[in-house]
Amino acid sequence: MSDLNVQALIDAGAHIGCRVGRWNPKMEPYILEARNQIHIIDLRQTIRGILRAKHFLKEVVATGQDVLFVGTKQQLRGEIAKVHAEAGMPYVEDRWIGGTLTNYEVIGSRIAFLEDMEKKEAEGYLDTLTKKEGARFMREKRKVFRNLHGIRDMFRLPGAMVVIDPKTERNAVREAQRMGIPVIGVVDTDCDPDVCDLIIPGNDDAIRSVALILEHLIEGVKAGKQLRRERGVADPQREPAKDTKPSGAPVPRPRRGGPRRPGRMQVESLTGGEGSRRKPMEGGVNRQVEIQALPDAESAPDAKADAPAATTAEPTAETPSATPEATPEKSE
């Protein structure tokens, strides 16, 4: 690993910012000067930001949480992919899927779907399909794999997120802020530093610059993993894997009727469990009428037994008085 000094950052081109006309005034404290209409970043601020982020990532990983690395620029995809190979951390290098953090239940079901497709392919499921169906199956599998292969081992929300160029990854930063996840950003002179919790000012376009910064951050992650093993903290990527179900995962859906509220979700299960939709009531609208009629049916025999005696006794007692009153009305 290269030493962290000003000369190493200059050799990597980390001090070169954007053009003067593209700058963000909030980045003024991190700019040293302007040369040939290009801002020069203060590398002392860069070294300070790397050291702070390195120590912070060490403590986050030591507590048993993961760190998500996000960088979807085409020239940086190879460097972002090295994070998983060297540190075993999740990453996003192709495209940020909306809802990766705010709607992680659905993302988890898609990861289970990807694992189910890989299992079918290994068992020879393609041999039972036609050529057209097999091509459609493989095309869908490649699409899901390209979008989710970097976070397929992330069984819960990360403890922190490292973003290369928060201006490009604004959706990822917005979701992290909504979920309360700290954001560490490699910020150039055209970005807004207020959206990040820890700022590393530097060139976020050059491959060598980003590779050097990520190299030091990965060292902090490795130190955190070593400290995790010393403290005896369990690996979060192993325990939840026992309870995951590759197929039939519940898919959360918003409730119908009325405005959507955060946190109010209705789970629709394929098996019809407790979280499934309410089944229609037997009898439909007549159910309520039948329930009201049940208490009357219990007392019906007693009422029928008393009814004849009451009907026969009352007319006999009123018969003499009823007949004289009826005859004058007819005479009138």
Short mmCIF file of C-alpha atoms in Angstrom, two decimals:
data_model
loop_
_atom_site.label_atom_id
_atom_site.label_comp_id
_atom_site.label_asym_id
_atom_site.label_seq_id
_atom_site.Cartn_x
_atom_site.Cartn_y
_atom_site.Cartn_z
CA MET A 1 0.00 0.00 0.00
CA SER A 2 1.26 3.47 -0.88
CA ASP A 3 1.91 6.02 1.82
CA LEU A 4 -0.63 8.76 2.40
CA ASN A 5 1.19 12.00 1.65
CA VAL A 6 0.81 15.04 -0.54
CA GLN A 7 3.22 13.81 -3.20
CA ALA A 8 1.32 10.53 -3.67
CA LEU A 9 -1.92 12.43 -4.12
CA ILE A 10 -0.30 14.80 -6.62
CA ASP A 11 1.07 11.88 -8.64
CA ALA A 12 -2.46 10.40 -8.72
CA GLY A 13 -3.98 13.71 -9.85
CA ALA A 14 -6.22 14.07 -6.79
CA HIS A 15 -5.56 17.83 -6.61
CA ILE A 16 -7.13 18.68 -9.98
CA GLY A 17 -10.65 20.04 -9.67
CA CYS A 18 -13.22 21.19 -12.22
CA ARG A 19 -13.27 24.35 -14.26
CA VAL A 20 -13.88 27.63 -12.47
CA GLY A 21 -17.25 28.17 -14.15
CA ARG A 22 -18.60 24.85 -12.80
CA TRP A 23 -17.61 25.25 -9.18
CA ASN A 24 -19.95 25.13 -6.20
CA PRO A 25 -19.40 28.08 -3.80
CA LYS A 26 -19.81 25.73 -0.83
CA MET A 27 -16.53 24.07 -1.81
CA GLU A 28 -14.52 27.25 -1.24
CA PRO A 29 -12.97 26.06 2.08
CA TYR A 30 -11.49 23.05 0.27
CA ILE A 31 -10.00 24.96 -2.71
CA LEU A 32 -6.40 26.15 -2.60
CA GLU A 33 -6.28 28.34 -5.71
CA ALA A 34 -7.21 28.54 -9.40
CA ARG A 35 -4.74 27.94 -12.21
CA ASN A 36 -5.56 28.23 -15.90
CA GLN A 37 -9.28 28.44 -15.10
CA ILE A 38 -9.10 25.16 -13.13
CA HIS A 39 -9.46 24.94 -9.36
CA ILE A 40 -6.72 23.26 -7.32
CA ILE A 41 -7.92 21.27 -4.31
CA ASP A 42 -6.20 21.70 -0.96
CA LEU A 43 -4.62 18.27 -0.39
CA ARG A 44 -4.26 18.89 3.33
CA GLN A 45 -8.05 18.80 3.53
CA THR A 46 -7.98 15.62 1.44
CA ILE A 47 -5.58 13.86 3.80
CA ARG A 48 -7.61 14.98 6.81
CA GLY A 49 -10.82 13.63 5.23
CA ILE A 50 -9.23 10.27 4.35
CA LEU A 51 -7.94 9.76 7.89
CA ARG A 52 -11.30 10.66 9.45
CA ALA A 53 -13.20 8.38 7.04
CA LYS A 54 -10.72 5.57 7.59
CA HIS A 55 -11.16 5.70 11.37
CA PHE A 56 -14.94 5.96 11.06
CA LEU A 57 -15.18 2.92 8.76
CA LYS A 58 -13.01 0.95 11.15
CA GLU A 59 -15.43 1.55 14.02
CA VAL A 60 -18.51 0.86 11.88
CA VAL A 61 -17.19 -2.48 10.63
CA ALA A 62 -16.01 -3.44 14.12
CA THR A 63 -19.59 -3.21 15.40
CA GLY A 64 -20.69 -5.89 12.90
CA GLN A 65 -22.12 -3.69 10.16
CA ASP A 66 -21.29 -3.47 6.47
CA VAL A 67 -20.23 -0.53 4.29
CA LEU A 68 -21.83 0.02 0.89
CA PHE A 69 -19.60 1.48 -1.86
CA VAL A 70 -21.38 3.30 -4.70
CA GLY A 71 -19.79 4.55 -7.92
CA THR A 72 -21.52 4.14 -11.27
CA LYS A 73 -19.16 6.11 -13.51
CA GLN A 74 -18.01 3.93 -16.36
CA GLN A 75 -14.27 4.49 -15.84
CA LEU A 76 -14.56 3.71 -12.10
CA ARG A 77 -16.49 0.44 -12.27
CA GLY A 78 -13.36 -1.68 -12.11
CA GLU A 79 -12.08 0.06 -8.99
CA ILE A 80 -15.44 -0.20 -7.23
CA ALA A 81 -15.64 -3.92 -8.02
CA LYS A 82 -12.28 -4.47 -6.27
CA VAL A 83 -13.94 -3.53 -2.98
CA HIS A 84 -15.79 -6.82 -2.82
CA ALA A 85 -12.76 -8.86 -3.84
CA GLU A 86 -10.43 -7.26 -1.28
CA ALA A 87 -12.74 -6.36 1.62
CA GLY A 88 -15.89 -8.43 0.98
CA MET A 89 -18.17 -5.40 1.15
CA PRO A 90 -21.28 -4.80 -1.03
CA TYR A 91 -21.02 -2.36 -3.90
CA VAL A 92 -23.04 -0.80 -6.72
CA GLU A 93 -21.08 -0.15 -9.89
CA ASP A 94 -23.52 -0.48 -12.80
CA ARG A 95 -26.74 1.37 -11.96
CA TRP A 96 -28.43 2.47 -8.77
CA ILE A 97 -31.80 0.76 -8.48
CA GLY A 98 -34.42 3.05 -6.95
CA GLY A 99 -35.50 1.75 -3.55
CA THR A 100 -32.30 -0.18 -2.80
CA LEU A 101 -32.33 1.25 0.73
CA THR A 102 -35.84 2.63 1.23
CA ASN A 103 -37.61 -0.45 -0.18
CA TYR A 104 -35.12 -3.16 0.64
CA GLU A 105 -37.84 -5.82 1.16
CA VAL A 106 -38.62 -5.86 -2.55
CA ILE A 107 -34.90 -5.80 -3.44
CA GLY A 108 -34.46 -8.83 -1.19
CA SER A 109 -37.21 -10.68 -3.02
CA ARG A 110 -35.49 -9.92 -6.34
CA ILE A 111 -32.21 -11.29 -4.94
CA ALA A 112 -34.08 -14.44 -3.95
CA PHE A 113 -35.49 -14.57 -7.47
CA LEU A 114 -31.97 -14.37 -8.90
CA GLU A 115 -30.80 -17.23 -6.70
CA ASP A 116 -33.81 -19.28 -7.75
CA MET A 117 -32.99 -18.71 -11.44
CA GLU A 118 -29.38 -19.75 -10.91
CA LYS A 119 -30.58 -22.88 -9.12
CA LYS A 120 -32.90 -23.76 -11.99
CA GLU A 121 -30.09 -23.26 -14.50
CA ALA A 122 -27.79 -25.56 -12.51
CA GLU A 123 -30.48 -28.25 -12.34
CA GLY A 124 -30.92 -28.29 -16.12
CA TYR A 125 -34.13 -26.30 -16.38
CA LEU A 126 -33.04 -24.87 -19.74
CA ASP A 127 -33.19 -28.32 -21.32
CA THR A 128 -36.96 -28.38 -20.81
CA LEU A 129 -37.51 -25.04 -22.56
CA THR A 130 -37.64 -24.16 -26.21
CA LYS A 131 -34.92 -22.11 -27.82
CA LYS A 132 -36.93 -18.89 -27.62
CA GLU A 133 -37.98 -19.47 -24.01
CA GLY A 134 -34.39 -20.31 -23.04
CA ALA A 135 -33.11 -17.09 -24.61
CA ARG A 136 -35.76 -15.08 -22.74
CA PHE A 137 -34.80 -16.83 -19.48
CA MET A 138 -31.10 -16.07 -19.90
CA ARG A 139 -31.77 -12.47 -20.93
CA GLU A 140 -33.80 -11.85 -17.78
CA LYS A 141 -31.17 -13.57 -15.63
CA ARG A 142 -28.38 -11.39 -17.05
CA LYS A 143 -30.42 -8.25 -16.41
CA VAL A 144 -31.16 -9.13 -12.78
CA PHE A 145 -27.58 -10.26 -12.20
CA ARG A 146 -26.15 -7.04 -13.62
CA ASN A 147 -28.29 -4.92 -11.30
CA LEU A 148 -28.05 -6.91 -8.07
CA HIS A 149 -24.90 -9.04 -8.08
CA GLY A 150 -22.98 -6.45 -6.02
CA ILE A 151 -25.50 -6.38 -3.13
CA ARG A 152 -26.62 -10.01 -3.12
CA ASP A 153 -24.68 -10.63 0.12
CA MET A 154 -26.12 -7.54 1.86
CA PHE A 155 -28.80 -9.10 4.06
CA ARG A 156 -29.63 -5.88 5.89
CA LEU A 157 -29.11 -2.14 5.58
CA PRO A 158 -25.48 -1.02 5.75
CA GLY A 159 -23.98 0.95 8.60
CA ALA A 160 -22.36 3.51 6.27
CA MET A 161 -22.11 4.32 2.57
CA VAL A 162 -19.14 5.56 0.55
CA VAL A 163 -20.13 7.54 -2.57
CA ILE A 164 -17.89 8.61 -5.43
CA ASP A 165 -19.26 11.92 -6.75
CA PRO A 166 -22.45 12.67 -4.75
CA LYS A 167 -23.67 14.84 -7.61
CA THR A 168 -23.93 11.83 -9.93
CA GLU A 169 -25.21 9.52 -7.19
CA ARG A 170 -27.81 11.95 -5.86
CA ASN A 171 -30.50 9.26 -5.65
CA ALA A 172 -28.32 7.02 -3.52
CA VAL A 173 -27.42 9.91 -1.22
CA ARG A 174 -31.07 10.90 -0.88
CA GLU A 175 -32.11 7.37 0.12
CA ALA A 176 -29.26 7.11 2.63
CA GLN A 177 -30.30 10.39 4.24
CA ARG A 178 -33.89 9.18 4.46
CA MET A 179 -32.82 5.94 6.18
CA GLY A 180 -30.35 7.68 8.51
CA ILE A 181 -27.22 6.08 7.01
CA PRO A 182 -24.00 8.15 7.27
CA VAL A 183 -22.54 9.14 3.89
CA ILE A 184 -18.83 9.46 3.11
CA GLY A 185 -18.35 11.31 -0.17
CA VAL A 186 -15.41 11.82 -2.49
CA VAL A 187 -16.34 15.36 -3.48
CA ASP A 188 -15.05 17.42 -6.39
CA THR A 189 -15.29 21.21 -6.70
CA ASP A 190 -18.62 21.02 -8.56
CA CYS A 191 -20.47 19.08 -5.81
CA ASP A 192 -22.45 20.12 -2.76
CA PRO A 193 -20.55 19.04 0.38
CA ASP A 194 -23.56 19.54 2.66
CA VAL A 195 -25.18 16.26 1.51
CA CYS A 196 -22.30 14.23 2.99
CA ASP A 197 -21.48 13.57 6.62
CA LEU A 198 -17.75 13.06 6.00
CA ILE A 199 -16.08 14.86 3.10
CA ILE A 200 -13.02 13.76 1.16
CA PRO A 201 -12.24 16.56 -1.32
CA GLY A 202 -10.52 15.20 -4.39
CA ASN A 203 -10.70 14.42 -8.08
CA ASP A 204 -13.63 12.03 -8.53
CA ASP A 205 -13.09 11.50 -12.27
CA ALA A 206 -9.50 10.23 -12.44
CA ILE A 207 -9.07 6.48 -12.01
CA ARG A 208 -5.76 6.75 -10.16
CA SER A 209 -7.12 9.32 -7.74
CA VAL A 210 -10.18 7.27 -6.83
CA ALA A 211 -8.12 4.07 -6.64
CA LEU A 212 -5.72 5.67 -4.16
CA ILE A 213 -8.53 6.96 -1.93
CA LEU A 214 -10.37 3.63 -2.02
CA GLU A 215 -7.15 1.81 -1.18
CA HIS A 216 -6.88 3.67 2.12
CA LEU A 217 -10.59 3.23 2.88
CA ILE A 218 -10.35 -0.51 2.24
CA GLU A 219 -7.46 -0.64 4.70
CA GLY A 220 -9.77 0.86 7.32
CA VAL A 221 -12.42 -1.76 6.53
CA LYS A 222 -9.89 -4.58 6.92
CA ALA A 223 -8.76 -3.17 10.25
CA GLY A 224 -12.39 -3.06 11.35
CA LYS A 225 -12.86 -6.72 10.39
CA GLN A 226 -9.80 -7.66 12.43
CA LEU A 227 -11.17 -5.73 15.39
CA ARG A 228 -14.52 -7.44 14.88
CA ARG A 229 -12.94 -10.87 15.19
CA GLU A 230 -11.07 -9.81 18.33
CA ARG A 231 -14.30 -8.59 19.93
CA GLY A 232 -16.15 -11.76 18.92
CA VAL A 233 -18.83 -9.95 16.91
CA ALA A 234 -20.71 -12.22 14.49
CA ASP A 235 -20.46 -11.66 10.75
CA PRO A 236 -23.75 -10.14 9.49
CA GLN A 237 -23.39 -11.92 6.15
CA ARG A 238 -23.59 -15.40 7.63
CA GLU A 239 -26.31 -15.54 10.30
CA PRO A 240 -29.23 -14.06 8.27
CA ALA A 241 -28.45 -16.42 5.38
CA LYS A 242 -29.85 -19.36 7.38
CA ASP A 243 -33.31 -17.82 7.62
CA THR A 244 -33.55 -16.56 4.03
CA LYS A 245 -36.02 -18.32 1.75
CA PRO A 246 -35.02 -18.47 -1.91
CA SER A 247 -38.54 -18.86 -3.18
CA GLY A 248 -41.98 -17.65 -2.17
CA ALA A 249 -40.65 -14.54 -0.46
CA PRO A 250 -43.42 -12.10 0.54
CA VAL A 251 -43.69 -9.04 -1.64
CA PRO A 252 -44.73 -5.88 0.25
CA ARG A 253 -47.33 -3.77 -1.53
CA PRO A 254 -48.79 -0.39 -0.53
CA ARG A 255 -52.29 -0.31 0.86
CA ARG A 256 -55.01 0.74 -1.49
CA GLY A 257 -57.32 3.61 -0.74
CA GLY A 258 -56.01 6.79 0.80
CA PRO A 259 -52.59 8.42 0.66
CA ARG A 260 -49.45 6.37 1.19
CA ARG A 261 -47.74 6.80 4.52
CA PRO A 262 -44.17 5.78 5.27
CA GLY A 263 -43.99 2.50 7.12
CA ARG A 264 -47.55 1.40 6.30
CA MET A 265 -47.22 -1.61 4.04
CA GLN A 266 -49.44 -4.60 3.43
CA VAL A 267 -47.75 -7.91 2.71
CA GLU A 268 -49.31 -10.12 0.09
CA SER A 269 -48.10 -13.71 0.35
CA LEU A 270 -48.40 -16.33 -2.34
CA THR A 271 -49.28 -18.97 0.23
CA GLY A 272 -52.14 -17.01 1.80
CA GLY A 273 -50.67 -16.72 5.27
CA GLU A 274 -51.31 -14.18 7.96
CA GLY A 275 -50.11 -11.35 5.77
CA SER A 276 -52.33 -12.22 2.82
CA ARG A 277 -55.36 -10.28 1.73
CA ARG A 278 -58.64 -10.72 3.62
CA LYS A 279 -60.74 -13.57 2.27
CA PRO A 280 -64.42 -12.98 1.39
CA MET A 281 -66.82 -13.72 4.24
CA GLU A 282 -69.06 -16.74 3.87
CA GLY A 283 -72.58 -15.75 2.96
CA GLY A 284 -71.60 -12.31 1.72
CA VAL A 285 -73.92 -9.50 2.81
CA ASN A 286 -76.42 -11.98 4.26
CA ARG A 287 -73.96 -12.98 6.94
CA GLN A 288 -75.08 -10.22 9.31
CA VAL A 289 -78.75 -11.15 8.94
CA GLU A 290 -78.02 -14.77 9.77
CA ILE A 291 -76.10 -13.83 12.91
CA GLN A 292 -79.02 -11.72 14.19
CA ALA A 293 -81.47 -14.53 13.51
CA LEU A 294 -79.58 -17.11 15.62
CA PRO A 295 -80.71 -15.85 19.09
CA ASP A 296 -84.41 -15.77 17.94
CA ALA A 297 -84.21 -19.35 16.79
CA GLU A 298 -83.29 -20.56 20.32
CA SER A 299 -86.39 -19.00 21.91
CA ALA A 300 -88.73 -19.87 19.02
CA PRO A 301 -90.06 -23.21 20.52
CA ASP A 302 -91.14 -21.53 23.77
CA ALA A 303 -92.91 -18.73 21.91
CA LYS A 304 -94.79 -21.19 19.71
CA ALA A 305 -95.90 -23.16 22.76
CA ASP A 306 -97.37 -20.10 24.49
CA ALA A 307 -98.90 -18.58 21.39
CA PRO A 308 -102.01 -20.83 21.06
CA ALA A 309 -103.08 -20.35 24.68
CA ALA A 310 -102.85 -16.57 24.43
CA THR A 311 -104.72 -16.36 21.16
CA THR A 312 -107.59 -18.60 22.31
CA ALA A 313 -108.02 -16.95 25.72
CA GLU A 314 -108.13 -13.35 24.59
CA PRO A 315 -110.98 -13.67 22.03
CA THR A 316 -113.23 -15.59 24.47
CA ALA A 317 -112.89 -12.86 27.08
CA GLU A 318 -113.60 -10.04 24.65
CA THR A 319 -116.29 -11.72 22.56
CA PRO A 320 -119.41 -10.44 24.45
CA SER A 321 -118.21 -6.84 24.36
CA ALA A 322 -117.00 -6.99 20.78
CA THR A 323 -120.26 -8.09 19.19
CA PRO A 324 -122.55 -5.31 20.58
CA GLU A 325 -120.07 -2.65 19.39
CA ALA A 326 -119.93 -4.03 15.92
CA THR A 327 -123.72 -4.13 15.33
CA PRO A 328 -124.46 -0.41 15.92
CA GLU A 329 -121.73 0.56 13.46
CA LYS A 330 -123.44 -1.53 10.79
CA SER A 331 -126.84 -0.02 11.62
CA GLU A 332 -125.50 3.48 11.21
#
